[in-house]
mmCIF file of C-alpha atoms in Angstrom:
data_model
loop_
_atom_site.group_PDB
_atom_site.id
_atom_site.type_symbol
_atom_site.label_atom_id
_atom_site.label_comp_id
_atom_site.label_asym_id
_atom_site.label_seq_id
_atom_site.Cartn_x
_atom_site.Cartn_y
_atom_site.Cartn_z
ATOM 1 C CA MET A 29 125.767 -64.632 -49.514
ATOM 2 C CA ASP A 30 125.622 -61.837 -46.699
ATOM 3 C CA TYR A 31 124.100 -58.723 -45.590
ATOM 4 C CA LYS A 32 124.580 -56.638 -48.654
ATOM 5 C CA LYS A 33 123.536 -59.015 -51.021
ATOM 6 C CA ALA A 34 119.947 -59.389 -49.082
ATOM 7 C CA GLY A 35 119.302 -55.855 -49.703
ATOM 8 C CA VAL A 36 120.784 -54.008 -46.564
ATOM 9 C CA ASP A 37 124.114 -52.299 -47.058
ATOM 10 C CA ILE A 38 125.735 -51.602 -43.555
ATOM 11 C CA GLU A 39 128.751 -49.048 -45.618
ATOM 12 C CA ALA A 40 126.177 -46.917 -46.918
ATOM 13 C CA GLY A 41 124.755 -46.386 -43.431
ATOM 14 C CA TYR A 42 128.610 -45.728 -42.097
ATOM 15 C CA LYS A 43 128.413 -43.283 -45.145
ATOM 16 C CA SER A 44 125.589 -41.517 -43.978
ATOM 17 C CA VAL A 45 125.749 -40.908 -40.844
ATOM 18 C CA GLU A 46 129.485 -39.285 -41.681
ATOM 19 C CA LEU A 47 127.328 -37.081 -44.174
ATOM 20 C CA MET A 48 124.865 -36.189 -41.915
ATOM 21 C CA LYS A 49 127.018 -35.125 -39.012
ATOM 22 C CA LYS A 50 127.834 -31.002 -39.535
ATOM 23 C CA HIS A 51 123.436 -31.358 -39.838
ATOM 24 C CA VAL A 52 122.996 -32.754 -36.953
ATOM 25 C CA LYS A 53 126.173 -30.647 -35.174
ATOM 26 C CA ALA A 54 124.729 -26.897 -35.990
ATOM 27 C CA THR A 55 121.263 -28.182 -33.306
ATOM 28 C CA MET A 56 123.546 -28.842 -30.494
ATOM 29 C CA ARG A 57 122.064 -27.450 -27.168
ATOM 30 C CA PRO A 58 124.772 -27.107 -24.248
ATOM 31 C CA GLU A 59 122.543 -29.695 -22.360
ATOM 32 C CA VAL A 60 123.212 -32.391 -24.551
ATOM 33 C CA LEU A 61 126.044 -34.773 -23.930
ATOM 34 C CA GLY A 62 127.987 -36.791 -26.143
ATOM 35 C CA GLY A 63 127.799 -36.847 -29.911
ATOM 36 C CA ILE A 64 126.485 -39.271 -32.783
ATOM 37 C CA GLY A 65 126.607 -42.621 -32.498
ATOM 38 C CA GLY A 66 125.837 -43.893 -28.705
ATOM 39 C CA PHE A 67 122.708 -45.795 -27.735
ATOM 40 C CA ALA A 68 121.092 -43.309 -26.343
ATOM 41 C CA GLY A 69 120.817 -39.335 -27.015
ATOM 42 C CA ALA A 70 121.399 -37.810 -23.105
ATOM 43 C CA PHE A 71 120.818 -34.562 -22.250
ATOM 44 C CA ASP A 72 121.320 -32.485 -19.253
ATOM 45 C CA LEU A 73 117.792 -31.458 -17.258
ATOM 46 C CA SER A 74 119.327 -29.314 -14.515
ATOM 47 C CA LYS A 75 118.313 -26.288 -15.880
ATOM 48 C CA ILE A 76 114.399 -27.277 -14.790
ATOM 49 C CA LYS A 77 115.151 -27.436 -11.720
ATOM 50 C CA ASP A 78 114.304 -23.745 -11.288
ATOM 51 C CA MET A 79 110.445 -24.420 -12.571
ATOM 52 C CA GLU A 80 108.582 -24.800 -9.267
ATOM 53 C CA GLU A 81 107.058 -28.100 -11.252
ATOM 54 C CA PRO A 82 108.291 -29.003 -14.484
ATOM 55 C CA VAL A 83 106.313 -31.337 -16.751
ATOM 56 C CA LEU A 84 107.668 -33.627 -19.547
ATOM 57 C CA LEU A 85 105.261 -33.030 -22.939
ATOM 58 C CA SER A 86 106.101 -35.212 -25.242
ATOM 59 C CA GLY A 87 104.825 -35.232 -29.336
ATOM 60 C CA THR A 88 105.102 -37.637 -32.419
ATOM 61 C CA ASP A 89 104.323 -37.502 -36.011
ATOM 62 C CA GLY A 90 105.137 -38.293 -39.636
ATOM 63 C CA CYS A 91 104.874 -35.507 -42.361
ATOM 64 C CA GLY A 92 101.909 -38.446 -44.332
ATOM 65 C CA THR A 93 101.953 -38.962 -47.498
ATOM 66 C CA LYS A 94 103.296 -35.356 -48.482
ATOM 67 C CA VAL A 95 106.491 -37.625 -49.264
ATOM 68 C CA LYS A 96 105.226 -39.277 -51.970
ATOM 69 C CA LEU A 97 105.403 -34.953 -53.666
ATOM 70 C CA ALA A 98 109.129 -35.320 -52.431
ATOM 71 C CA PHE A 99 110.117 -38.423 -54.367
ATOM 72 C CA VAL A 100 108.194 -36.969 -57.807
ATOM 73 C CA MET A 101 110.375 -33.767 -57.174
ATOM 74 C CA ASP A 102 113.141 -34.769 -56.234
ATOM 75 C CA LYS A 103 113.405 -32.376 -53.406
ATOM 76 C CA HIS A 104 114.380 -33.861 -50.133
ATOM 77 C CA ASP A 105 115.814 -31.254 -48.061
ATOM 78 C CA THR A 106 112.247 -29.530 -46.616
ATOM 79 C CA ILE A 107 110.586 -32.671 -45.914
ATOM 80 C CA GLY A 108 112.363 -32.781 -42.430
ATOM 81 C CA ILE A 109 111.339 -29.123 -41.524
ATOM 82 C CA ASP A 110 108.107 -31.183 -41.762
ATOM 83 C CA ALA A 111 108.184 -33.476 -39.292
ATOM 84 C CA VAL A 112 109.782 -31.667 -36.747
ATOM 85 C CA ALA A 113 107.026 -28.960 -37.204
ATOM 86 C CA MET A 114 104.410 -31.617 -36.497
ATOM 87 C CA CYS A 115 105.834 -32.435 -32.950
ATOM 88 C CA VAL A 116 107.057 -29.462 -31.612
ATOM 89 C CA ASN A 117 103.547 -27.309 -32.847
ATOM 90 C CA ASP A 118 101.717 -29.884 -30.612
ATOM 91 C CA ILE A 119 104.555 -29.402 -27.180
ATOM 92 C CA ALA A 120 104.261 -25.491 -28.526
ATOM 93 C CA CYS A 121 100.278 -25.517 -27.967
ATOM 94 C CA SER A 122 100.814 -26.530 -24.906
ATOM 95 C CA GLY A 123 103.025 -23.614 -23.697
ATOM 96 C CA GLY A 124 106.239 -26.085 -23.474
ATOM 97 C CA GLU A 125 109.380 -25.416 -24.746
ATOM 98 C CA PRO A 126 110.692 -28.081 -27.460
ATOM 99 C CA LEU A 127 113.547 -29.869 -25.791
ATOM 100 C CA PHE A 128 115.463 -32.010 -28.558
ATOM 101 C CA PHE A 129 114.098 -34.639 -30.728
ATOM 102 C CA LEU A 130 114.662 -37.692 -32.314
ATOM 103 C CA ASP A 131 114.266 -38.799 -36.453
ATOM 104 C CA TYR A 132 113.402 -42.162 -38.076
ATOM 105 C CA ILE A 133 113.746 -42.689 -41.537
ATOM 106 C CA ALA A 134 112.912 -46.211 -42.834
ATOM 107 C CA CYS A 135 113.637 -46.561 -46.759
ATOM 108 C CA GLY A 136 113.443 -49.028 -49.583
ATOM 109 C CA LYS A 137 117.097 -48.846 -49.991
ATOM 110 C CA ASN A 138 120.133 -46.358 -48.146
ATOM 111 C CA TYR A 139 121.263 -43.374 -50.827
ATOM 112 C CA PRO A 140 123.359 -42.260 -48.555
ATOM 113 C CA GLU A 141 123.253 -38.527 -50.083
ATOM 114 C CA LYS A 142 119.741 -38.087 -49.908
ATOM 115 C CA ILE A 143 119.616 -39.413 -46.315
ATOM 116 C CA ALA A 144 121.991 -36.995 -45.558
ATOM 117 C CA THR A 145 119.773 -34.520 -47.452
ATOM 118 C CA ILE A 146 116.645 -35.178 -45.561
ATOM 119 C CA VAL A 147 118.213 -35.036 -42.077
ATOM 120 C CA LYS A 148 119.818 -31.598 -43.381
ATOM 121 C CA GLY A 149 115.885 -30.621 -43.260
ATOM 122 C CA VAL A 150 115.365 -32.396 -39.462
ATOM 123 C CA ALA A 151 118.062 -30.252 -38.751
ATOM 124 C CA GLU A 152 116.443 -26.947 -40.336
ATOM 125 C CA GLY A 153 113.797 -27.765 -38.335
ATOM 126 C CA CYS A 154 115.260 -27.811 -34.969
ATOM 127 C CA ILE A 155 117.439 -24.865 -35.629
ATOM 128 C CA GLN A 156 114.038 -23.082 -36.098
ATOM 129 C CA SER A 157 112.167 -24.536 -33.240
ATOM 130 C CA GLU A 158 115.582 -24.031 -30.559
ATOM 131 C CA CYS A 159 115.832 -28.085 -29.830
ATOM 132 C CA ALA A 160 118.634 -30.406 -30.488
ATOM 133 C CA LEU A 161 118.439 -33.613 -33.094
ATOM 134 C CA VAL A 162 119.995 -35.936 -30.292
ATOM 135 C CA GLY A 163 119.436 -38.864 -31.933
ATOM 136 C CA GLY A 164 117.830 -41.045 -35.050
ATOM 137 C CA GLU A 165 117.888 -44.007 -37.054
ATOM 138 C CA THR A 166 117.714 -44.888 -40.535
ATOM 139 C CA ALA A 167 116.444 -48.368 -41.756
ATOM 140 C CA GLU A 168 116.409 -49.999 -44.512
ATOM 141 C CA HIS A 169 113.560 -52.688 -45.710
ATOM 142 C CA PRO A 170 114.408 -54.203 -48.754
ATOM 143 C CA GLY A 171 111.796 -56.315 -49.881
ATOM 144 C CA LEU A 172 108.870 -54.039 -47.995
ATOM 145 C CA MET A 173 109.232 -50.747 -49.734
ATOM 146 C CA PRO A 174 110.490 -49.752 -53.077
ATOM 147 C CA VAL A 175 113.763 -48.898 -53.459
ATOM 148 C CA ASP A 176 113.264 -45.546 -54.423
ATOM 149 C CA ASP A 177 110.614 -44.360 -51.935
ATOM 150 C CA TYR A 178 111.427 -43.655 -46.973
ATOM 151 C CA ASP A 179 108.860 -42.445 -44.815
ATOM 152 C CA LEU A 180 109.965 -39.632 -41.993
ATOM 153 C CA ALA A 181 108.738 -39.608 -38.722
ATOM 154 C CA GLY A 182 110.128 -38.269 -35.592
ATOM 155 C CA PHE A 183 109.720 -37.725 -31.825
ATOM 156 C CA ALA A 184 109.968 -34.565 -29.745
ATOM 157 C CA VAL A 185 110.483 -33.840 -26.217
ATOM 158 C CA GLY A 186 109.708 -30.575 -24.321
ATOM 159 C CA VAL A 187 109.036 -29.315 -20.937
ATOM 160 C CA VAL A 188 106.875 -26.514 -18.915
ATOM 161 C CA ASP A 189 106.348 -25.464 -15.602
ATOM 162 C CA LYS A 190 102.670 -26.557 -14.480
ATOM 163 C CA LYS A 191 101.239 -23.503 -13.911
ATOM 164 C CA ASP A 192 102.540 -21.969 -17.691
ATOM 165 C CA ILE A 193 100.497 -25.047 -19.200
ATOM 166 C CA ILE A 194 98.158 -24.307 -21.343
ATOM 167 C CA ASP A 195 95.043 -26.047 -21.292
ATOM 168 C CA GLY A 196 92.240 -23.946 -22.105
ATOM 169 C CA SER A 197 90.337 -24.393 -19.285
ATOM 170 C CA THR A 198 90.079 -20.484 -18.124
ATOM 171 C CA ILE A 199 88.296 -20.310 -22.052
ATOM 172 C CA LYS A 200 84.863 -18.231 -21.610
ATOM 173 C CA PRO A 201 82.295 -16.567 -23.715
ATOM 174 C CA GLY A 202 83.668 -13.146 -24.975
ATOM 175 C CA ASP A 203 87.577 -14.542 -25.668
ATOM 176 C CA ALA A 204 89.184 -13.791 -28.590
ATOM 177 C CA LEU A 205 90.792 -16.074 -31.521
ATOM 178 C CA VAL A 206 94.307 -14.543 -32.846
ATOM 179 C CA GLY A 207 95.245 -17.068 -35.891
ATOM 180 C CA ILE A 208 98.753 -17.520 -37.209
ATOM 181 C CA ALA A 209 99.149 -17.579 -41.177
ATOM 182 C CA SER A 210 100.622 -20.889 -42.303
ATOM 183 C CA THR A 211 102.700 -21.214 -45.272
ATOM 184 C CA GLY A 212 99.975 -23.171 -47.029
ATOM 185 C CA VAL A 213 98.566 -26.872 -47.063
ATOM 186 C CA HIS A 214 101.709 -27.695 -44.698
ATOM 187 C CA SER A 215 101.678 -31.777 -43.741
ATOM 188 C CA ASN A 216 97.863 -32.455 -43.429
ATOM 189 C CA GLY A 217 95.426 -33.434 -46.706
ATOM 190 C CA PHE A 218 97.819 -34.604 -49.061
ATOM 191 C CA SER A 219 95.799 -38.237 -49.874
ATOM 192 C CA LEU A 220 92.700 -35.700 -50.791
ATOM 193 C CA VAL A 221 95.699 -33.201 -53.234
ATOM 194 C CA ARG A 222 96.946 -36.069 -54.440
ATOM 195 C CA SER A 223 93.122 -36.836 -55.641
ATOM 196 C CA VAL A 224 93.028 -33.231 -57.352
ATOM 197 C CA PHE A 225 96.013 -33.051 -58.798
ATOM 198 C CA GLU A 226 98.501 -35.224 -61.283
ATOM 199 C CA MET A 227 101.629 -36.076 -59.126
ATOM 200 C CA THR A 228 103.762 -35.470 -61.957
ATOM 201 C CA LYS A 229 106.750 -34.280 -62.872
ATOM 202 C CA GLU A 230 104.682 -31.931 -65.459
ATOM 203 C CA SER A 231 101.944 -31.053 -63.186
ATOM 204 C CA LEU A 232 104.078 -29.988 -60.306
ATOM 205 C CA ASP A 233 106.407 -27.896 -62.544
ATOM 206 C CA THR A 234 103.264 -26.227 -64.268
ATOM 207 C CA TYR A 235 103.262 -22.474 -63.301
ATOM 208 C CA TYR A 236 100.031 -20.471 -61.916
ATOM 209 C CA ASP A 237 99.403 -16.988 -61.802
ATOM 210 C CA GLU A 238 97.159 -16.714 -59.080
ATOM 211 C CA LEU A 239 100.054 -18.963 -56.931
ATOM 212 C CA GLY A 240 103.088 -16.570 -58.214
ATOM 213 C CA THR A 241 105.137 -19.879 -58.430
ATOM 214 C CA THR A 242 104.860 -23.912 -59.900
ATOM 215 C CA LEU A 243 101.661 -25.974 -58.098
ATOM 216 C CA GLY A 244 104.707 -28.872 -56.397
ATOM 217 C CA GLU A 245 106.800 -25.571 -55.198
ATOM 218 C CA ALA A 246 103.647 -24.197 -53.778
ATOM 219 C CA LEU A 247 102.729 -27.224 -52.178
ATOM 220 C CA ILE A 248 105.726 -28.409 -50.759
ATOM 221 C CA ALA A 249 106.233 -25.103 -49.109
ATOM 222 C CA PRO A 250 107.141 -26.270 -45.256
ATOM 223 C CA THR A 251 105.427 -26.532 -42.138
ATOM 224 C CA LYS A 252 105.560 -23.413 -40.832
ATOM 225 C CA ILE A 253 107.059 -23.338 -36.550
ATOM 226 C CA TYR A 254 105.442 -21.441 -34.240
ATOM 227 C CA VAL A 255 107.953 -21.951 -31.133
ATOM 228 C CA LYS A 256 109.579 -19.206 -31.423
ATOM 229 C CA ALA A 257 105.692 -16.795 -31.711
ATOM 230 C CA LEU A 258 104.293 -18.885 -29.053
ATOM 231 C CA LYS A 259 107.397 -18.122 -26.794
ATOM 232 C CA SER A 260 106.965 -14.253 -27.811
ATOM 233 C CA VAL A 261 103.983 -14.289 -26.406
ATOM 234 C CA LYS A 262 105.181 -15.820 -23.456
ATOM 235 C CA ASN A 263 107.872 -13.436 -23.022
ATOM 236 C CA ALA A 264 104.997 -10.109 -23.379
ATOM 237 C CA GLY A 265 103.455 -11.562 -20.366
ATOM 238 C CA ILE A 266 100.359 -12.710 -22.022
ATOM 239 C CA LYS A 267 98.290 -15.554 -20.579
ATOM 240 C CA VAL A 268 97.553 -18.020 -23.874
ATOM 241 C CA LYS A 269 93.986 -19.356 -22.341
ATOM 242 C CA GLY A 270 94.021 -21.764 -25.458
ATOM 243 C CA CYS A 271 95.594 -23.054 -28.274
ATOM 244 C CA SER A 272 94.876 -25.306 -31.202
ATOM 245 C CA HIS A 273 97.442 -26.431 -33.743
ATOM 246 C CA ILE A 274 95.792 -26.983 -36.828
ATOM 247 C CA THR A 275 96.524 -30.286 -38.661
ATOM 248 C CA GLY A 276 94.653 -33.166 -40.165
ATOM 249 C CA GLY A 277 90.849 -32.423 -39.658
ATOM 250 C CA GLY A 278 90.841 -28.542 -40.613
ATOM 251 C CA PHE A 279 88.991 -26.238 -38.314
ATOM 252 C CA TYR A 280 85.987 -28.190 -37.108
ATOM 253 C CA GLU A 281 88.760 -31.253 -35.531
ATOM 254 C CA ASN A 282 91.034 -29.080 -34.161
ATOM 255 C CA LEU A 283 89.587 -25.928 -32.880
ATOM 256 C CA PRO A 284 87.145 -27.282 -30.773
ATOM 257 C CA ARG A 285 90.339 -29.228 -29.004
ATOM 258 C CA MET A 286 91.615 -26.563 -27.034
ATOM 259 C CA LEU A 287 87.811 -26.171 -25.510
ATOM 260 C CA PRO A 288 86.144 -26.557 -22.349
ATOM 261 C CA ASP A 289 82.578 -27.941 -22.234
ATOM 262 C CA GLY A 290 79.900 -24.738 -23.119
ATOM 263 C CA VAL A 291 81.394 -22.934 -25.347
ATOM 264 C CA LYS A 292 82.327 -22.354 -29.197
ATOM 265 C CA VAL A 293 84.759 -20.813 -31.354
ATOM 266 C CA VAL A 294 83.616 -18.917 -34.225
ATOM 267 C CA VAL A 295 85.884 -17.954 -36.799
ATOM 268 C CA LYS A 296 85.263 -14.831 -39.139
ATOM 269 C CA LYS A 297 86.170 -16.318 -42.900
ATOM 270 C CA ASP A 298 87.152 -13.162 -44.394
ATOM 271 C CA SER A 299 89.134 -11.940 -41.228
ATOM 272 C CA TYR A 300 92.505 -13.148 -42.693
ATOM 273 C CA LYS A 301 93.955 -14.144 -46.248
ATOM 274 C CA VAL A 302 93.487 -17.528 -47.364
ATOM 275 C CA PRO A 303 96.661 -18.852 -49.636
ATOM 276 C CA PRO A 304 95.526 -18.623 -53.098
ATOM 277 C CA ILE A 305 96.670 -22.573 -53.303
ATOM 278 C CA PHE A 306 93.250 -23.461 -51.272
ATOM 279 C CA GLY A 307 91.665 -21.837 -53.893
ATOM 280 C CA LEU A 308 93.051 -23.732 -56.503
ATOM 281 C CA ILE A 309 92.522 -26.950 -54.676
ATOM 282 C CA ALA A 310 88.479 -26.154 -54.171
ATOM 283 C CA LYS A 311 88.325 -25.434 -57.942
ATOM 284 C CA ALA A 312 90.609 -27.703 -59.510
ATOM 285 C CA GLY A 313 89.269 -30.417 -57.060
ATOM 286 C CA ASN A 314 85.335 -29.302 -57.163
ATOM 287 C CA VAL A 315 85.693 -29.865 -53.364
ATOM 288 C CA GLU A 316 82.878 -28.127 -51.335
ATOM 289 C CA GLU A 317 84.155 -25.301 -48.581
ATOM 290 C CA LYS A 318 82.856 -27.107 -45.312
ATOM 291 C CA MET A 319 85.192 -30.451 -46.517
ATOM 292 C CA MET A 320 88.119 -27.848 -47.023
ATOM 293 C CA TYR A 321 87.667 -26.683 -44.111
ATOM 294 C CA ASN A 322 87.358 -29.842 -42.399
ATOM 295 C CA THR A 323 90.839 -30.926 -44.198
ATOM 296 C CA PHE A 324 93.431 -27.968 -44.434
ATOM 297 C CA ASN A 325 94.996 -25.184 -42.461
ATOM 298 C CA MET A 326 92.935 -22.675 -44.833
ATOM 299 C CA GLY A 327 95.539 -20.249 -44.358
ATOM 300 C CA LEU A 328 95.919 -20.592 -40.469
ATOM 301 C CA GLY A 329 98.590 -23.012 -38.574
ATOM 302 C CA MET A 330 97.816 -21.985 -35.013
ATOM 303 C CA VAL A 331 94.352 -20.542 -33.388
ATOM 304 C CA LEU A 332 95.090 -18.946 -29.692
ATOM 305 C CA ALA A 333 92.359 -18.035 -27.341
ATOM 306 C CA VAL A 334 93.681 -14.839 -25.184
ATOM 307 C CA ASP A 335 91.561 -12.141 -23.235
ATOM 308 C CA PRO A 336 89.351 -9.620 -25.903
ATOM 309 C CA ALA A 337 92.083 -7.001 -23.890
ATOM 310 C CA ASP A 338 95.606 -8.760 -24.795
ATOM 311 C CA VAL A 339 94.816 -9.386 -28.753
ATOM 312 C CA GLU A 340 96.568 -6.269 -29.815
ATOM 313 C CA LYS A 341 99.695 -7.163 -27.782
ATOM 314 C CA THR A 342 99.050 -10.696 -28.493
ATOM 315 C CA ILE A 343 99.576 -9.880 -32.148
ATOM 316 C CA GLU A 344 102.122 -7.842 -31.450
ATOM 317 C CA ALA A 345 104.888 -9.819 -29.951
ATOM 318 C CA ILE A 346 103.662 -12.971 -32.664
ATOM 319 C CA ASN A 347 104.421 -10.342 -35.496
ATOM 320 C CA ALA A 348 107.673 -9.256 -33.802
ATOM 321 C CA ALA A 349 108.832 -12.379 -33.640
ATOM 322 C CA GLY A 350 108.919 -12.602 -38.291
ATOM 323 C CA TYR A 351 105.016 -14.301 -38.109
ATOM 324 C CA GLU A 352 102.006 -12.693 -39.618
ATOM 325 C CA SER A 353 98.626 -12.799 -37.332
ATOM 326 C CA TYR A 354 95.157 -11.774 -37.269
ATOM 327 C CA GLU A 355 92.154 -11.012 -34.665
ATOM 328 C CA VAL A 356 89.662 -13.768 -36.451
ATOM 329 C CA GLY A 357 86.959 -14.465 -34.242
ATOM 330 C CA TYR A 358 85.814 -15.349 -30.571
ATOM 331 C CA ILE A 359 84.608 -17.445 -27.823
ATOM 332 C CA ALA A 360 81.003 -18.265 -27.640
ATOM 333 C CA GLU A 361 78.325 -19.869 -25.495
ATOM 334 C CA GLY A 362 77.310 -22.880 -27.153
ATOM 335 C CA GLU A 363 77.815 -26.640 -27.937
ATOM 336 C CA LYS A 364 81.601 -27.357 -28.273
ATOM 337 C CA GLY A 365 82.573 -26.775 -31.965
ATOM 338 C CA ALA A 366 83.586 -24.183 -34.541
ATOM 339 C CA GLU A 367 81.196 -22.346 -36.318
ATOM 340 C CA LEU A 368 82.225 -20.413 -39.485
ATOM 341 C CA CYS A 369 80.411 -17.187 -40.615
#
């Protein structure tokens, strides 16, 4: 008996590392010390000495049951973008700059080419958010997971000067809401999605005219990374008062998280374009509207609260960074919460 016969292939692990090296290398920043293979990722923090009061921010998350979609479609090159996005978007939401990221892949069996493809997606997410992939772990779990299954999670660290933290404390009635478009479902609500549609290759390969693509391609579109959008707004000299990353729980759970007591958000549903995938989910699953807005991002992946005088400038800065944004509502007096009209 040896480790390989017990279900863990060490040689496959070595091969995975070799295959992923070029992807990891593409994410390097000057602050990264050392390379792949150490016991810890090292990141030089000298540059933050220029900040008055540097504050470290952290985020950790996974892709939820969206990985089941990747299994059925046998498409593993974008799920890593989702893992990075879910972490770095939260850091950006607080006004921070993501510095580095680490991934964790648990699998039933280590197929080196598949693992390298997953990490390629992670690296792409890091490139989009301008953070370094400084480490990770691939763990074979024979007997715990089916051999073709895996799960992916990540952890990110960022930094912000204390004076630049976005905490919602200055939000007041009359402030405006600017929403930034999502790419679709992102990485939340897939337990409901999987209840609405059959997760079979035939179902996911079905082309829908309203989508302009197959169901699978619409659903697996990776989560939008908003780091550069927030950076562009900051560089334009705009003070963001509050920011919400619209993830699981949709509008009703996430929008109030940026609010102080005594105010609510009012979102105008007709102020922006809702991607057709959400209409298809609602129709195919007979999902009522409130549940849709309480589960999905409904086309807005990030919502910012700004002074009304800054709306036009905010939208210009976001769009200049390659995103699509809209004025989608306002802040009103009332019990903390979200109202749609």
